[in-house]
Amino acid sequence: MPKIGMEPVRRKALVDAALKAIGHHGSLTVTMSEIAREAGVSAALAHHYFGSKEQLLIETIRSLLRQLRADAVIALRQAETPRARISAVIRVSFQADQFAPDVVAAWLAFYSEAQRSEEVRRLLVVYARRLHSNLLSGLKPLCGAFDAGRIADGAAAMIDGLYIRQSLKAAPLSIEASVALVEDYVAGQLRSVPAEQIAPHPTLSPQAGRGRDDR
């Protein structure tokens, strides 16, 4: 019988092990036994906590998304201007724990699985919408809604593309270089917006940091 109070610890260990195993394999072909061995528990205990490998994989994605959201909420609350909010979103997207090789490989494996799993697809759509919404929260005060949406689409596509490039390992980019590329894109796009559509240096109200993604 599992020890009382150990379930949260064991569940987290299994999620962390799943992420590491998936990243190492570069696919979701890992078995529950391999994940359990990585976590230092029995396969029977892994099945006790998650029921199946599929349920463990779903929880692994949710864990990544929860951490990404929590980090974004903190960063956005600390941003004092709309432009700073954009930079905060970009920076969070490339922070070390999300841009680590194993995690990048796992993200790509999850995207591949989304072609077959409706639940995985739904979770990745949530991620994409949240990223777009967070970028819009900084862009809209700086330019019209149309340009804000267009620039947000481009920035999100660059972020996803840099993850794909990172997975190739042939010419990996550093975190700072990746952040700089997306920042340069946003800066260039904002410069192309007619001056009359850009507020000079708008500030945020105390409530501005509590947008849709803070719920």
C-alpha positions as CSV (number, residue, x, y, z in Angstrom):
1,M,0.0,0.0,0.0
2,P,1.3,3.5,-0.8
3,K,2.3,5.5,2.2
4,I,-0.2,8.1,3.4
5,G,0.8,11.6,2.2
6,M,3.2,10.3,-0.5
7,E,0.7,10.5,-3.4
8,P,1.5,14.1,-4.4
9,V,5.2,13.4,-4.2
10,R,5.0,10.2,-6.2
11,R,2.7,11.8,-8.8
12,K,5.1,14.6,-9.3
13,A,8.0,12.2,-9.6
14,L,6.2,10.3,-12.2
15,V,5.3,13.4,-14.2
16,D,8.9,14.6,-14.0
17,A,10.1,11.1,-15.1
18,A,7.7,11.0,-18.0
19,L,8.9,14.4,-19.2
20,K,12.5,13.2,-19.0
21,A,11.8,9.8,-20.7
22,I,9.8,11.4,-23.5
23,G,12.5,14.0,-24.1
24,H,15.2,11.3,-24.1
25,H,13.3,9.2,-26.6
26,G,12.0,12.1,-28.6
27,S,8.6,10.4,-28.9
28,L,5.8,9.0,-26.8
29,T,6.9,5.4,-27.4
30,V,8.1,5.1,-23.8
31,T,6.4,2.5,-21.7
32,M,4.9,2.9,-18.3
33,S,7.6,0.6,-16.9
34,E,10.4,2.8,-18.3
35,I,8.8,5.9,-16.8
36,A,8.3,4.1,-13.4
37,R,11.9,3.0,-13.4
38,E,13.0,6.6,-14.1
39,A,10.9,7.7,-11.2
40,G,12.2,5.0,-8.9
41,V,8.8,3.3,-8.3
42,S,7.2,0.1,-9.6
43,A,5.0,0.0,-12.7
44,A,2.1,-1.2,-10.5
45,L,2.4,2.0,-8.4
46,A,2.5,4.2,-11.5
47,H,-0.7,2.5,-12.8
48,H,-2.3,2.9,-9.3
49,Y,-1.8,6.7,-9.5
50,F,-2.5,7.3,-13.2
51,G,-4.4,4.3,-14.5
52,S,-2.7,4.3,-17.9
53,K,0.2,5.8,-19.7
54,E,-2.2,8.1,-21.7
55,Q,-3.5,9.6,-18.5
56,L,0.1,10.2,-17.2
57,L,1.0,11.9,-20.5
58,I,-2.0,14.2,-20.3
59,E,-1.0,15.1,-16.7
60,T,2.5,15.8,-17.9
61,I,1.3,18.3,-20.5
62,R,-1.0,19.9,-17.9
63,S,1.9,20.2,-15.6
64,L,4.0,22.0,-18.2
65,L,1.1,24.4,-19.0
66,R,0.4,25.1,-15.3
67,Q,4.0,26.1,-14.7
68,L,4.1,28.2,-17.9
69,R,0.9,30.0,-16.8
70,A,2.1,30.6,-13.3
71,D,5.4,32.0,-14.5
72,A,3.5,34.2,-17.0
73,V,1.2,35.6,-14.4
74,I,4.1,36.6,-12.2
75,A,6.0,38.2,-15.0
76,L,3.0,40.1,-16.3
77,R,2.1,41.5,-12.9
78,Q,5.6,42.9,-12.6
79,A,5.5,44.6,-16.1
80,E,4.7,48.3,-15.7
81,T,4.1,49.2,-19.4
82,P,2.4,47.4,-22.4
83,R,5.8,47.0,-24.0
84,A,7.2,45.4,-20.9
85,R,4.3,43.0,-21.0
86,I,5.3,41.8,-24.4
87,S,8.9,41.4,-23.3
88,A,7.7,39.4,-20.3
89,V,5.7,37.0,-22.4
90,I,8.7,36.5,-24.7
91,R,11.1,35.9,-21.9
92,V,8.8,33.4,-20.1
93,S,8.5,31.4,-23.3
94,F,12.3,30.8,-23.4
95,Q,13.1,30.5,-19.7
96,A,15.6,27.7,-18.9
97,D,13.1,25.1,-17.6
98,Q,10.9,25.4,-20.7
99,F,13.7,25.6,-23.2
100,A,15.8,22.7,-21.9
101,P,16.5,20.0,-24.5
102,D,14.4,17.3,-22.9
103,V,11.4,19.6,-22.5
104,V,11.7,21.0,-26.1
105,A,11.7,17.4,-27.4
106,A,8.7,16.5,-25.2
107,W,6.8,19.6,-26.6
108,L,7.4,18.4,-30.1
109,A,6.3,14.8,-29.2
110,F,3.1,16.3,-27.8
111,Y,2.4,18.2,-31.0
112,S,2.9,15.1,-33.0
113,E,0.5,13.2,-30.6
114,A,-2.1,16.0,-31.1
115,Q,-2.7,14.6,-34.6
116,R,-4.2,11.5,-33.0
117,S,-5.4,12.6,-29.6
118,E,-8.2,15.0,-29.2
119,E,-7.4,15.7,-25.5
120,V,-3.7,16.5,-26.3
121,R,-4.9,18.7,-29.2
122,R,-7.3,20.6,-26.9
123,L,-4.6,21.3,-24.3
124,L,-2.2,22.6,-27.0
125,V,-4.9,24.8,-28.4
126,V,-5.3,26.2,-24.9
127,Y,-1.6,27.0,-24.8
128,A,-1.7,28.7,-28.2
129,R,-4.7,30.8,-27.3
130,R,-3.1,31.8,-24.0
131,L,0.1,32.9,-25.6
132,H,-1.7,34.9,-28.2
133,S,-3.9,36.5,-25.6
134,N,-0.9,37.5,-23.4
135,L,0.9,39.0,-26.4
136,L,-2.3,41.0,-27.3
137,S,-2.5,42.4,-23.8
138,G,0.7,44.3,-24.5
139,L,0.2,45.0,-28.2
140,K,-3.3,46.4,-28.2
141,P,-2.4,49.6,-26.2
142,L,0.5,50.2,-28.7
143,C,-1.3,49.8,-32.0
144,G,-4.7,49.1,-33.5
145,A,-6.5,45.8,-33.0
146,F,-5.7,44.5,-36.5
147,D,-2.0,45.2,-36.2
148,A,-1.9,43.8,-32.7
149,G,-3.4,40.5,-33.8
150,R,-1.1,40.3,-36.8
151,I,2.0,41.0,-34.7
152,A,0.9,38.5,-32.0
153,D,0.4,35.9,-34.7
154,G,3.9,36.5,-36.0
155,A,5.6,36.5,-32.6
156,A,3.8,33.3,-31.5
157,A,4.8,31.6,-34.8
158,M,8.4,32.7,-34.2
159,I,8.4,31.3,-30.7
160,D,7.0,27.9,-31.9
161,G,9.5,27.9,-34.8
162,L,12.5,28.5,-32.5
163,Y,11.4,25.5,-30.4
164,I,11.4,23.4,-33.6
165,R,14.9,24.7,-34.6
166,Q,16.1,24.0,-31.0
167,S,15.0,20.4,-31.4
168,L,17.3,19.9,-34.5
169,K,20.4,20.3,-32.3
170,A,22.4,21.1,-35.4
171,A,22.5,24.8,-34.8
172,P,20.8,25.4,-31.4
173,L,20.3,29.0,-30.3
174,S,20.8,30.3,-26.8
175,I,18.0,31.6,-24.7
176,E,19.3,35.1,-25.1
177,A,19.6,34.8,-28.9
178,S,16.1,33.4,-29.2
179,V,14.6,36.2,-27.0
180,A,16.5,38.8,-29.1
181,L,15.1,37.4,-32.4
182,V,11.5,37.7,-31.3
183,E,12.1,41.1,-29.7
184,D,13.7,42.4,-32.9
185,Y,10.6,41.1,-34.9
186,V,8.2,42.8,-32.5
187,A,10.2,46.1,-32.5
188,G,10.4,46.1,-36.3
189,Q,6.7,45.4,-36.7
190,L,5.8,48.2,-34.2
191,R,8.0,50.6,-36.1
192,S,6.1,49.9,-39.2
193,V,2.7,50.9,-37.6
194,P,1.7,54.5,-38.5
195,A,2.9,56.8,-35.7
196,E,-0.6,58.1,-35.0
197,Q,-1.7,54.7,-33.9
198,I,1.0,54.2,-31.3
199,A,0.6,55.7,-27.8
200,P,3.9,57.3,-26.7
201,H,4.7,55.5,-23.4
202,P,1.4,54.2,-22.0
203,T,1.4,52.9,-18.4
204,L,-0.8,50.2,-17.0
205,S,-3.4,50.6,-14.3
206,P,-3.1,48.4,-11.2
207,Q,-5.8,46.1,-12.6
208,A,-4.1,45.6,-16.0
209,G,-2.0,42.7,-14.7
210,R,-5.1,40.7,-13.9
211,G,-6.3,39.7,-17.4
212,R,-7.9,36.6,-18.7
213,D,-4.8,34.4,-17.9
214,D,-4.7,35.4,-14.2
215,R,-7.9,33.4,-13.5
